[in-house]
N, CA and C of each residue as an Amber inpcrd file, in Angstrom:
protein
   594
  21.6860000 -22.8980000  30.1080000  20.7780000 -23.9480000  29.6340000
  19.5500000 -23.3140000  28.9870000  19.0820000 -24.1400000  28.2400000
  17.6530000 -23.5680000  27.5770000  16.5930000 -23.7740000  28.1460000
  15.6980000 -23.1180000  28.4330000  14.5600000 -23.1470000  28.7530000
  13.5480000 -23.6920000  28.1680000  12.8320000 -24.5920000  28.3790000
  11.9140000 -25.2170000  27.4180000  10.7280000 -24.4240000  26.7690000
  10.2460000 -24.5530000  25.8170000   9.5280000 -23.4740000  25.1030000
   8.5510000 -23.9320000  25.6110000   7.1440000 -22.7650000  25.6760000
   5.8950000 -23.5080000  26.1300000   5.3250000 -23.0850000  24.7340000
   5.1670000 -24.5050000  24.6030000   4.4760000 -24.1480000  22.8960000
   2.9460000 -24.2720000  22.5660000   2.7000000 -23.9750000  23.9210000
   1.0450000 -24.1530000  23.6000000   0.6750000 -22.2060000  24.0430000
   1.5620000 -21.7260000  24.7070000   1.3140000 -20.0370000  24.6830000
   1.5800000 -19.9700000  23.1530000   2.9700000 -20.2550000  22.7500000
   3.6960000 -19.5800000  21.2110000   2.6400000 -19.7900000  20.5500000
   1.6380000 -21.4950000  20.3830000   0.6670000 -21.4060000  19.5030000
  -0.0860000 -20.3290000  19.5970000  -0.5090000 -20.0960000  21.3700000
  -1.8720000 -18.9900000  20.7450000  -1.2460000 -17.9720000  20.7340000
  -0.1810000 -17.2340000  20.8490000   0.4770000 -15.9950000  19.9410000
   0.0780000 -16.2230000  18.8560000   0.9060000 -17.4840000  17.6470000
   0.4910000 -17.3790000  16.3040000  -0.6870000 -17.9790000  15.8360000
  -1.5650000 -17.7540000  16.4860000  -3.2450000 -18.1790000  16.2470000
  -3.6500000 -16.3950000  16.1430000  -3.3670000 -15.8320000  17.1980000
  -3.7290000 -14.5690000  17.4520000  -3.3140000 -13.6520000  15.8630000
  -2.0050000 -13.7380000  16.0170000  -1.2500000 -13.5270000  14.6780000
  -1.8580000 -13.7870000  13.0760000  -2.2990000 -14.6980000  13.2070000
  -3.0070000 -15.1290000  11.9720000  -4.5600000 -14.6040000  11.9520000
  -5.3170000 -14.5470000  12.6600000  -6.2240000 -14.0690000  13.0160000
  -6.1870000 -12.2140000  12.4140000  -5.4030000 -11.9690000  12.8810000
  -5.3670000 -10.2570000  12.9680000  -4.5430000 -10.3240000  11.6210000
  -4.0160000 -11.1910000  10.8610000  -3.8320000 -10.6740000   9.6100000
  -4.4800000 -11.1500000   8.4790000  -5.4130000 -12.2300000   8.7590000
  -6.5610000 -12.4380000   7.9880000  -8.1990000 -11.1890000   7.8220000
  -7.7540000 -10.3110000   9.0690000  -8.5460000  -9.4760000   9.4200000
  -8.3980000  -8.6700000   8.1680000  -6.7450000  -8.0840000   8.8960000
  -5.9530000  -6.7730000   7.5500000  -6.3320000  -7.0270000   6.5900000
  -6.1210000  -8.4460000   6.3130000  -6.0280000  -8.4760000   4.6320000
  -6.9740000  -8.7420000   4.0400000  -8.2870000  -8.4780000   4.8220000
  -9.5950000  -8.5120000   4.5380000 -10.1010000  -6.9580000   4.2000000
  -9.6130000  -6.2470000   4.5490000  -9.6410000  -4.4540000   4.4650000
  -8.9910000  -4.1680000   3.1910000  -7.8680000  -5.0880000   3.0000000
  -6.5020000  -4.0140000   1.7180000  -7.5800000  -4.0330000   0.1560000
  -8.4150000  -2.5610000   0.7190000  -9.4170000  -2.3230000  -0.6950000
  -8.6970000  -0.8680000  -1.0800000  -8.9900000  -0.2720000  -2.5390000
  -8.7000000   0.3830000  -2.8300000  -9.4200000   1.3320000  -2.2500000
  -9.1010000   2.9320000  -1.8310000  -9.4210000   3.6150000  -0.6510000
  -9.2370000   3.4440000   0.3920000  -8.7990000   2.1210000   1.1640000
  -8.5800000   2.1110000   2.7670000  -7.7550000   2.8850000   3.2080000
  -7.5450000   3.3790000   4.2750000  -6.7700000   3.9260000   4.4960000
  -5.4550000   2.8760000   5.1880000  -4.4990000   3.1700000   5.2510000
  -3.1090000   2.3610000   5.5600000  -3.3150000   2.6440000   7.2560000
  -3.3300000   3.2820000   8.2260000  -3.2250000   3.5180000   9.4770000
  -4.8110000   3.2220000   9.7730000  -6.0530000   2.6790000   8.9020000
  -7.4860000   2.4360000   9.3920000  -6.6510000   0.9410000   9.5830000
  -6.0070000   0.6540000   9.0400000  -5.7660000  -0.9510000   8.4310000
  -5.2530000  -1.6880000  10.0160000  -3.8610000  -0.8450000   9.7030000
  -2.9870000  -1.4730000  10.8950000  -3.7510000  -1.0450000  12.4950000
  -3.9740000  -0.0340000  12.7470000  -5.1410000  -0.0980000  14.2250000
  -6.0680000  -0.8050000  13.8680000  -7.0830000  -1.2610000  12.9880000
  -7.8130000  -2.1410000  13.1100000  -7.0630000  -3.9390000  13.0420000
  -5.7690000  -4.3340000  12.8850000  -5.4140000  -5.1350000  13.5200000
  -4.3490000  -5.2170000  14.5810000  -4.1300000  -4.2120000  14.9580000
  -3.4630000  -4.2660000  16.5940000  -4.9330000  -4.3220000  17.6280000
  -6.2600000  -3.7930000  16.9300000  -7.1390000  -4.3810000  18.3420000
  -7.5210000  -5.5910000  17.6770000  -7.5850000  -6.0270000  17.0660000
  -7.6950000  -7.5990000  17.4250000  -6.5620000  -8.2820000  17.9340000
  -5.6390000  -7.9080000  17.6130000  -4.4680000  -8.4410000  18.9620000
  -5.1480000  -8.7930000  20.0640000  -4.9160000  -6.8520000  20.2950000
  -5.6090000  -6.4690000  21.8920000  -6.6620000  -7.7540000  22.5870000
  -7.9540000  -7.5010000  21.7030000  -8.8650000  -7.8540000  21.8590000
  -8.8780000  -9.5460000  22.1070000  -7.7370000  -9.8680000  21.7210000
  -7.6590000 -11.7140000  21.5160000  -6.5540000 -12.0610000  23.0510000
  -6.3710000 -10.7730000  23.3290000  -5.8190000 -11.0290000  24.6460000
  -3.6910000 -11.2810000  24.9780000  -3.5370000 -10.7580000  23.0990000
  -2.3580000 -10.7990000  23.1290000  -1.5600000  -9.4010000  23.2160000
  -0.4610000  -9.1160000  22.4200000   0.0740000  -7.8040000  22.6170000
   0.8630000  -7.2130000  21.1350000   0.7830000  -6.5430000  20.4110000
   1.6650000  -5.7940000  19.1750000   2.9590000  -6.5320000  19.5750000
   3.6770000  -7.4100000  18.7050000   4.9670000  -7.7640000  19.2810000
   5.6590000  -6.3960000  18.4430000   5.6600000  -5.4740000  17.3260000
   6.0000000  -3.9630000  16.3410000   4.9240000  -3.8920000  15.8550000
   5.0830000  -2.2710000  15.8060000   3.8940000  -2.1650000  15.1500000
   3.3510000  -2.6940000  13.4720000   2.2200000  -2.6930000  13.6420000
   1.7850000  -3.1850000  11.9140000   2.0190000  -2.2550000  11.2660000
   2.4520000  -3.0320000   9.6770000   3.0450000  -2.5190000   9.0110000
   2.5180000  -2.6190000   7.3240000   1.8790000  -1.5160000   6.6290000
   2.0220000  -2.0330000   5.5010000   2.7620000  -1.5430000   4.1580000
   3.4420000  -2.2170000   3.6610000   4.4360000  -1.5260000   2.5900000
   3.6320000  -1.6530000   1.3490000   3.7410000  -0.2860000   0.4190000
   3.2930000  -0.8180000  -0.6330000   4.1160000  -0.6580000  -1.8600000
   3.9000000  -1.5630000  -2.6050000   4.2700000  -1.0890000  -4.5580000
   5.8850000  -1.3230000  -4.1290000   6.8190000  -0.5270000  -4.4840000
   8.1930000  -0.2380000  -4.4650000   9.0590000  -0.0490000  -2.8960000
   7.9860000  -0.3020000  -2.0460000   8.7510000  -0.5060000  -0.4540000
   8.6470000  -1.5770000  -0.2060000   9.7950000  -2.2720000  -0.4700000
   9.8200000  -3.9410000  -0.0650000   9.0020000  -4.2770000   1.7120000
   9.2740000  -3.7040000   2.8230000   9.3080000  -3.5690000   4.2430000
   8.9530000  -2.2380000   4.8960000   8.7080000  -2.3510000   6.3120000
   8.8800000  -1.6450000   7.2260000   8.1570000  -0.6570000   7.4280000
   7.0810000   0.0800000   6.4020000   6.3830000   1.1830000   6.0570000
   5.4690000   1.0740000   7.2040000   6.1110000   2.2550000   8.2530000
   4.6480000   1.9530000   9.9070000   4.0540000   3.6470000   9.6870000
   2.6130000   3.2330000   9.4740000   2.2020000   4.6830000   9.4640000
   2.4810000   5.8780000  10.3360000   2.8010000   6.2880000  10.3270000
   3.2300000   8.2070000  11.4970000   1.5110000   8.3010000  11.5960000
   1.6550000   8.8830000  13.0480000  -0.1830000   9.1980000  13.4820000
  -0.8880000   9.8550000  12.4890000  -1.8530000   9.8940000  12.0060000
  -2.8570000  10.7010000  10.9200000  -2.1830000  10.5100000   9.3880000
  -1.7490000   9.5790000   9.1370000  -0.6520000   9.0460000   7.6680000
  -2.5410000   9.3740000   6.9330000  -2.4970000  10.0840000   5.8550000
  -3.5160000  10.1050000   5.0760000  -3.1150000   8.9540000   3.5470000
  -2.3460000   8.5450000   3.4890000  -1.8570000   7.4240000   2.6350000
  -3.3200000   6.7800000   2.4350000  -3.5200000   6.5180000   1.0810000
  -4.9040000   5.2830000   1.3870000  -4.4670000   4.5630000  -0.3750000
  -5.1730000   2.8190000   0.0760000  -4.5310000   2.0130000  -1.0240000
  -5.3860000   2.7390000  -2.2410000  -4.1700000   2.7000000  -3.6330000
  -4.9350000   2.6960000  -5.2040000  -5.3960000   1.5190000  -5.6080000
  -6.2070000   1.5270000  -6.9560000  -6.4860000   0.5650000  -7.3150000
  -5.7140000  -0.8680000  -7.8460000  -4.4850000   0.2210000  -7.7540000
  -3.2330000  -1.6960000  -8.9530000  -2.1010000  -1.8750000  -7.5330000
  -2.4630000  -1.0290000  -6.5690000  -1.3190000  -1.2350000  -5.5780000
  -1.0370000  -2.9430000  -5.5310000   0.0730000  -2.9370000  -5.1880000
   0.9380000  -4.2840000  -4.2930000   1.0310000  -3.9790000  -2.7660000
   0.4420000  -4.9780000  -1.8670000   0.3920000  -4.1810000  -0.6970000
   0.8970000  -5.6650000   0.3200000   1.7880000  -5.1120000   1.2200000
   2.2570000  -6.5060000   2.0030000   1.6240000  -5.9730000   3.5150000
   1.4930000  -6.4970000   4.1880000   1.2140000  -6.4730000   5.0810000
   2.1250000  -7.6110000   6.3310000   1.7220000  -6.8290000   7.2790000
   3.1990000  -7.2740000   8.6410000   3.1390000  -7.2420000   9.7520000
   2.5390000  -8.1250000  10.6030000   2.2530000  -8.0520000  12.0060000
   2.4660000  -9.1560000  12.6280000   2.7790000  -8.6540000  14.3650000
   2.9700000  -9.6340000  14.6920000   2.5720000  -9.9580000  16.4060000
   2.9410000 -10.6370000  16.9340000   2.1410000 -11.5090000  18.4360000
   3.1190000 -11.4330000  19.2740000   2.3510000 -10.5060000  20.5900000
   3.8460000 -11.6350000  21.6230000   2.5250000 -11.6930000  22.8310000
   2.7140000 -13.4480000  23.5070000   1.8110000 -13.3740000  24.7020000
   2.8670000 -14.0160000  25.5450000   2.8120000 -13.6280000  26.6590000
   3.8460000 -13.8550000  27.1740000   5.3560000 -13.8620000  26.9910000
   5.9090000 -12.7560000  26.1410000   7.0070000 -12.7220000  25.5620000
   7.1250000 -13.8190000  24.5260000   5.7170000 -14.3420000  24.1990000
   6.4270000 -15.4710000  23.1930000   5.8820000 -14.7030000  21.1180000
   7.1500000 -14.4460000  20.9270000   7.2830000 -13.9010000  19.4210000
   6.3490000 -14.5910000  18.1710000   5.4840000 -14.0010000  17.4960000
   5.1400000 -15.1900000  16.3990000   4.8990000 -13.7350000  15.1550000
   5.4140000 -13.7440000  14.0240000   5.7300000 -12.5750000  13.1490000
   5.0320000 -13.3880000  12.0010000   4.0270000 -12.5730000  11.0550000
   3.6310000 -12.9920000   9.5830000   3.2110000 -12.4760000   8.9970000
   3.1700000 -12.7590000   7.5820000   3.0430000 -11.2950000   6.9080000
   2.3990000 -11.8570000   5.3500000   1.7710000 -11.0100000   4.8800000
   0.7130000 -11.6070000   3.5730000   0.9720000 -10.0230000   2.5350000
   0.8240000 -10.8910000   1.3020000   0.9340000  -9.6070000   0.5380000
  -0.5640000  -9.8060000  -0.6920000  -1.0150000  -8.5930000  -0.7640000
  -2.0920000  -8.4140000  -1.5290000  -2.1210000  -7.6920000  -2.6980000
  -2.0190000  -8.4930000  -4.4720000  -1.8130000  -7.7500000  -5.3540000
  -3.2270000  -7.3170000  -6.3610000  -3.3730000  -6.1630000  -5.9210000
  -4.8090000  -5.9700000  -6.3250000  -4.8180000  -5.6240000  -8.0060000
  -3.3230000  -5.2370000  -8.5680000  -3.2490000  -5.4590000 -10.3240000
  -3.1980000  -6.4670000 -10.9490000  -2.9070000  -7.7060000 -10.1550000
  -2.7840000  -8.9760000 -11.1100000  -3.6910000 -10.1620000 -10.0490000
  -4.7850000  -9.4590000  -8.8370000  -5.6260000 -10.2850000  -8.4240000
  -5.2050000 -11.5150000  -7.7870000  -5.9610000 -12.0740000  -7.0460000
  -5.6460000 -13.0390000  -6.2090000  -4.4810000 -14.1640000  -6.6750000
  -4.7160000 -14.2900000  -7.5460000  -4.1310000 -15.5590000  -8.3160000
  -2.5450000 -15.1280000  -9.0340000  -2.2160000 -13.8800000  -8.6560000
  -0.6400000 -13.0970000  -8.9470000   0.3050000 -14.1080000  -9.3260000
   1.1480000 -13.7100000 -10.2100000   2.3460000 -14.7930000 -10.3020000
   3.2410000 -14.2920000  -8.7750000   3.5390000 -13.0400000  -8.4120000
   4.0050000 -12.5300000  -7.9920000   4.0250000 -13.4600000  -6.2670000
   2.6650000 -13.3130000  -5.9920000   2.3120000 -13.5920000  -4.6870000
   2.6680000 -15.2590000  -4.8480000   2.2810000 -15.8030000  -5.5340000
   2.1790000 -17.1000000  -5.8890000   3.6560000 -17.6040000  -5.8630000
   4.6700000 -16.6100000  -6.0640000   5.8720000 -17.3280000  -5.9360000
   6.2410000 -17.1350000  -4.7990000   5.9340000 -16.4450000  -4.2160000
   6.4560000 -16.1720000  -3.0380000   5.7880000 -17.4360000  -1.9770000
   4.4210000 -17.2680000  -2.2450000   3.5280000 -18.7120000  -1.0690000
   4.7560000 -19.4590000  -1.6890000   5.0940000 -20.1650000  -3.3220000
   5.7010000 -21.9460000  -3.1130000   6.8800000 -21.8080000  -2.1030000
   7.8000000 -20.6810000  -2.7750000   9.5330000 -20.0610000  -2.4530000
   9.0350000 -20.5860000  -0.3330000   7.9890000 -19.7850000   0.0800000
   7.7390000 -20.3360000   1.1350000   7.6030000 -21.8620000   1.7300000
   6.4490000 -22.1110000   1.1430000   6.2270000 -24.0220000   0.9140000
   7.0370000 -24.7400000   0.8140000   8.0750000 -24.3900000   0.3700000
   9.6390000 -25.3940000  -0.0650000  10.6890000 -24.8360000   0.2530000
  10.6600000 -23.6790000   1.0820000  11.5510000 -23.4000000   2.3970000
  11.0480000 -24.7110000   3.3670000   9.8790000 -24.1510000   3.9510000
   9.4440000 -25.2130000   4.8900000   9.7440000 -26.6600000   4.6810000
   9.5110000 -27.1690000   3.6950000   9.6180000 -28.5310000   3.6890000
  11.0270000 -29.4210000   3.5540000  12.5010000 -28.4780000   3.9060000
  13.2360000 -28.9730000   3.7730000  13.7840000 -28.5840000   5.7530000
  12.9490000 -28.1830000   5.9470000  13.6290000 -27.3600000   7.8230000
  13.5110000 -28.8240000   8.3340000  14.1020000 -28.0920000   9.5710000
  13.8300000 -29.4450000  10.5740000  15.4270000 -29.1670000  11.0860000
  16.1320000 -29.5930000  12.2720000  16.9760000 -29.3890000  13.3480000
  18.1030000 -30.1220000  12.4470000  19.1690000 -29.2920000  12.2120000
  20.4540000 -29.9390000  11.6980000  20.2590000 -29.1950000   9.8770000
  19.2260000 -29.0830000   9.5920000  19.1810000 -28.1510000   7.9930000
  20.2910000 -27.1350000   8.1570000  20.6230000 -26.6330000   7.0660000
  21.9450000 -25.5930000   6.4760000  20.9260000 -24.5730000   5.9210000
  20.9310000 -23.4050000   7.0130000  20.0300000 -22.4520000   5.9230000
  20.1640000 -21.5800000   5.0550000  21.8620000 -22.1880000   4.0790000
  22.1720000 -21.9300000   3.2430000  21.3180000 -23.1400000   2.0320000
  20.5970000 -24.1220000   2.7630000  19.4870000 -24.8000000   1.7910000
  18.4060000 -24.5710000   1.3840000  17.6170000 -23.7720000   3.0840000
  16.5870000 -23.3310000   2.9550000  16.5460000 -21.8740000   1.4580000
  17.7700000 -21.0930000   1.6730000  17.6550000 -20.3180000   1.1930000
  18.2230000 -20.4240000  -0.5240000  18.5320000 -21.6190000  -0.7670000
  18.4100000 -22.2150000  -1.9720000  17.0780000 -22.1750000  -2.7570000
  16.4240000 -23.1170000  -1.6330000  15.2050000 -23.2270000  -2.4240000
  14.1430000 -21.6520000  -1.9300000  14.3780000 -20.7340000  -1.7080000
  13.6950000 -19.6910000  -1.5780000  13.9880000 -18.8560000  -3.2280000
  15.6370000 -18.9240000  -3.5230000  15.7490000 -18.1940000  -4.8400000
  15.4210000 -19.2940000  -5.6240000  15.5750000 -20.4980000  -5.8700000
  15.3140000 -21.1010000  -7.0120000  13.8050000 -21.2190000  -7.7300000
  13.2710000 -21.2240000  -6.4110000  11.6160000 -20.9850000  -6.4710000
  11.2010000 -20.0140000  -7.4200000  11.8950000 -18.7580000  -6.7100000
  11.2680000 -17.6940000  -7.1280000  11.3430000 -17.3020000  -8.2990000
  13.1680000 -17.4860000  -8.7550000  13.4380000 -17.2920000 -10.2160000
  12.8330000 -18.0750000 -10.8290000  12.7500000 -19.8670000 -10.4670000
  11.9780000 -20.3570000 -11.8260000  10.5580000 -19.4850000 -12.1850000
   9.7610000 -18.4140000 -11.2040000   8.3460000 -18.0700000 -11.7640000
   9.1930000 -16.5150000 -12.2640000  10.4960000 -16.1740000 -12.3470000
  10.1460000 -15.0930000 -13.4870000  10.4810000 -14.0040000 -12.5780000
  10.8250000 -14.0080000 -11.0460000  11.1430000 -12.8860000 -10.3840000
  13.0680000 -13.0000000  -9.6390000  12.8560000 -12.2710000  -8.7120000
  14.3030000 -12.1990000  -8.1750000  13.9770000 -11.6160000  -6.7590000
  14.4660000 -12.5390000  -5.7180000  14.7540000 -12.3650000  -4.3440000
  15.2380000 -10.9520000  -4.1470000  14.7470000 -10.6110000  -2.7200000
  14.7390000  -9.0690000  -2.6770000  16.4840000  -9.9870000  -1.3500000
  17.7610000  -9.4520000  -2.0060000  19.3700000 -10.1140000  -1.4430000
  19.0540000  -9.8870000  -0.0720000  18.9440000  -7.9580000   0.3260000
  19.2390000  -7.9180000   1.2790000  18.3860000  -7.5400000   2.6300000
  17.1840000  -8.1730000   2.4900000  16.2110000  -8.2870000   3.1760000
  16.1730000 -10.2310000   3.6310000  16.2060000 -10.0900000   4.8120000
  16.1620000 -11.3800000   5.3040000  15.1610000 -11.7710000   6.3560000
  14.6560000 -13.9130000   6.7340000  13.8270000 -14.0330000   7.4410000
  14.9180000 -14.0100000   8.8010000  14.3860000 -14.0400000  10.0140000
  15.3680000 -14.1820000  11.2880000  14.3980000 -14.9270000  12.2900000
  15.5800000 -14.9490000  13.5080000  14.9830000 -15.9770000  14.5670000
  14.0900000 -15.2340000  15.0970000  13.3270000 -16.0060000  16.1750000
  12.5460000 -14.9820000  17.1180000  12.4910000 -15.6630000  18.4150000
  12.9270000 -14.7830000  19.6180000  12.8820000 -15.5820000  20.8710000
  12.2560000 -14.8800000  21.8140000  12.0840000 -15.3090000  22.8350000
  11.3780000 -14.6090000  24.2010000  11.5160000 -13.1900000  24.1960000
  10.5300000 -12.9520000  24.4340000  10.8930000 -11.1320000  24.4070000
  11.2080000 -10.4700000  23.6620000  11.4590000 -11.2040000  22.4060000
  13.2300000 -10.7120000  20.9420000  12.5870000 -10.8180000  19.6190000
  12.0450000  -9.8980000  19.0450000  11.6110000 -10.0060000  17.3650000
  12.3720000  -9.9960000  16.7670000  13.3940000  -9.9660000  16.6670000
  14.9240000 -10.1700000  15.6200000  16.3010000 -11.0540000  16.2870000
  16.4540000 -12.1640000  16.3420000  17.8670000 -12.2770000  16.8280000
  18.2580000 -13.8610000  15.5020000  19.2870000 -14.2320000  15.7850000
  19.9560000 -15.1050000  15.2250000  18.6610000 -16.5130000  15.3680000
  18.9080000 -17.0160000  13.6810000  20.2640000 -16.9540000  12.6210000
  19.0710000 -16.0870000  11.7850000  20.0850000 -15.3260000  11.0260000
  19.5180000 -14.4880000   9.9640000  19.0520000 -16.3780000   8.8540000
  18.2920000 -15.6470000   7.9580000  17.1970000 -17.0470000   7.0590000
  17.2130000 -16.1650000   5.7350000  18.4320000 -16.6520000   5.0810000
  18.8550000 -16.0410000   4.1980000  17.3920000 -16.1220000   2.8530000
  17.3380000 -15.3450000   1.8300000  16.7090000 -15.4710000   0.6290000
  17.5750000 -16.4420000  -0.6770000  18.5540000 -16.2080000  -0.4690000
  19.4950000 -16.9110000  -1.3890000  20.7090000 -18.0790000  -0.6810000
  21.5070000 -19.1150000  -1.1610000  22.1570000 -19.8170000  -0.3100000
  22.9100000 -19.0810000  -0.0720000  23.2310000 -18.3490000   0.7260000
  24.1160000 -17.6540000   1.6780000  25.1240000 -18.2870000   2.3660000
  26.5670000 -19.3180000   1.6740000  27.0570000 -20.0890000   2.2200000
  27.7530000 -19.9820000   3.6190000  27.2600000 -18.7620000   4.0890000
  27.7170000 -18.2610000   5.2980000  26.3340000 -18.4310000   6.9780000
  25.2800000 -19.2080000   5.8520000  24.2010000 -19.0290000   6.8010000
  24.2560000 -20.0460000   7.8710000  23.9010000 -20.0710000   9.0980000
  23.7870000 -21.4240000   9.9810000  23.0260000 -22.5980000   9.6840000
  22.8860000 -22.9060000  11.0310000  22.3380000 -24.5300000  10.8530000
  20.7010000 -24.3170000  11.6010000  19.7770000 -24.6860000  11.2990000
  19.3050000 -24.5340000  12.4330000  19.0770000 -25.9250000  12.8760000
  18.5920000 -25.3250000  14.7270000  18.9870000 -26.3000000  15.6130000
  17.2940000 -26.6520000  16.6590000  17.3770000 -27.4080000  16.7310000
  16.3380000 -28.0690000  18.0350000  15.5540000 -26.7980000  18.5990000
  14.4950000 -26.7740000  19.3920000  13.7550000 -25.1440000  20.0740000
  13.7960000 -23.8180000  19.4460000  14.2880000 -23.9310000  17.9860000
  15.0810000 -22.6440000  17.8470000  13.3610000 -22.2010000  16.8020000
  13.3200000 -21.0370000  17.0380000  11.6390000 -20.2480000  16.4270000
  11.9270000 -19.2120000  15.4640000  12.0940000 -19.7270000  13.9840000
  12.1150000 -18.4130000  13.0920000  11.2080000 -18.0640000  12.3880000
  11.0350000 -17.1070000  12.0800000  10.5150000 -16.2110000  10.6890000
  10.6780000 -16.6170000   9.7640000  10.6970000 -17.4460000   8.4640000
  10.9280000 -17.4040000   7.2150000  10.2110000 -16.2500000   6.2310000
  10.9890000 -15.2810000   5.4540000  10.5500000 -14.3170000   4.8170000
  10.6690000 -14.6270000   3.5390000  10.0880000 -15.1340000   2.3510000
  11.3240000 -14.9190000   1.1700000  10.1030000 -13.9240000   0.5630000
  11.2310000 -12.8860000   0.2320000  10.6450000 -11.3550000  -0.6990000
  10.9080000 -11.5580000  -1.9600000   9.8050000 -11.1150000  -2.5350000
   9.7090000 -11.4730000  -4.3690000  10.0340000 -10.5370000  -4.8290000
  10.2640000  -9.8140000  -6.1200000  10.1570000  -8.8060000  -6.3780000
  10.6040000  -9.0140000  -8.2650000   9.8470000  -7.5520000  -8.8680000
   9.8590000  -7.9360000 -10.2410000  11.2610000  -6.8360000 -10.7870000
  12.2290000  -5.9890000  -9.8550000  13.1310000  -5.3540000 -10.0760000
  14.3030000  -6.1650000  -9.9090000  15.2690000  -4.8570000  -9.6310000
  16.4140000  -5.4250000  -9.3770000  16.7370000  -5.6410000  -7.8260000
């Protein structure tokens, strides 16, 4: 049987979450350093009383994901970088993952970033318990291509459960006619990755 979610912890996970990446993405200046970035938002985690659900992460330019600094990473942002940023919450084992990207060559107002927020916006607005997230992930590529880019295929959003930063259903970028349904209690990630390559 399922356990009922307590969704007033999950909120303040993703309060905490949002918090500490409004922080980051208040830093991503040209010169910062990439490892000043991410320890300065794992202690506001800390400090907000939650916990690193992975470590922060920031990828830049041509690394779609995953880029976690190694101790003393002397990496620091350029001036035209593309920089995403990736962190996430667990209080009480409860998961909350989000992630912002900052394009300091084409400025706040990016086509880039900008497709990615709608591709997001109109994921969301079709969810809800019984959706095909071979729909959601319709409108993640259609989004994106109408502004001029192309979904990064094989990078995907996923579930997140107690204790668990990755489990089922993968939250495809494209309709993935193989993707599930989602269902009632169920807590995902939506990711959709932009990108101006192949």
């Amino acid at each position: 049987t399922m356990r009922p979610i307590d969704l007033e912890t999950l909120r303040r996970s993703g309060r905490i979450s949002a918090t500490a990446l409004r922080h980051g993405k208040s830093m991503i200046k040209p010169g910062a350093k990439l490892e000043d970035i991410a320890r300065a938002c794992e202690q506001v985690i800390f400090d907000m009383g939650g916990k690193p659900a992975f470590p922060a992460q920031l990828s830049r330019n041509h690394i779609a994901a995953h880029y976690c600094s190694p101790p003393g990473d002397a990496t620091v942002i350029q001036p035209d970088d593309i920089v995403k940023l990736d962190l996430g919450t667990q209080v009480d084992g409860y998961v909350t993952d989000n992630a912002t990207t900052v394009d300091l060559r084409d400025g706040e107002n990016s086509l880039l970033v900008t497709a990615s927020r709608m591709a997001l916006e109109n994921a969301i607005s079709v969810m809800g318990p019984g959706t095909s997230l071979t729909e959601v992930g319709r409108q993640i590529e259609s989004t994106i291509k109408a502004l001029g880019f192309n979904p990064v295929y094989n990078l995907t959003g996923h579930g997140v459960a107690r204790y668990v930063i990755h489990c089922a259903p993968t939250v495809p970028n494209y309709p993935d006619p193989k993707a599930a349904r989602l269902r009632a209690n169920m807590t995902i990630a939506c990711e959709p990755f932009c990108c101006d390559g192949r």
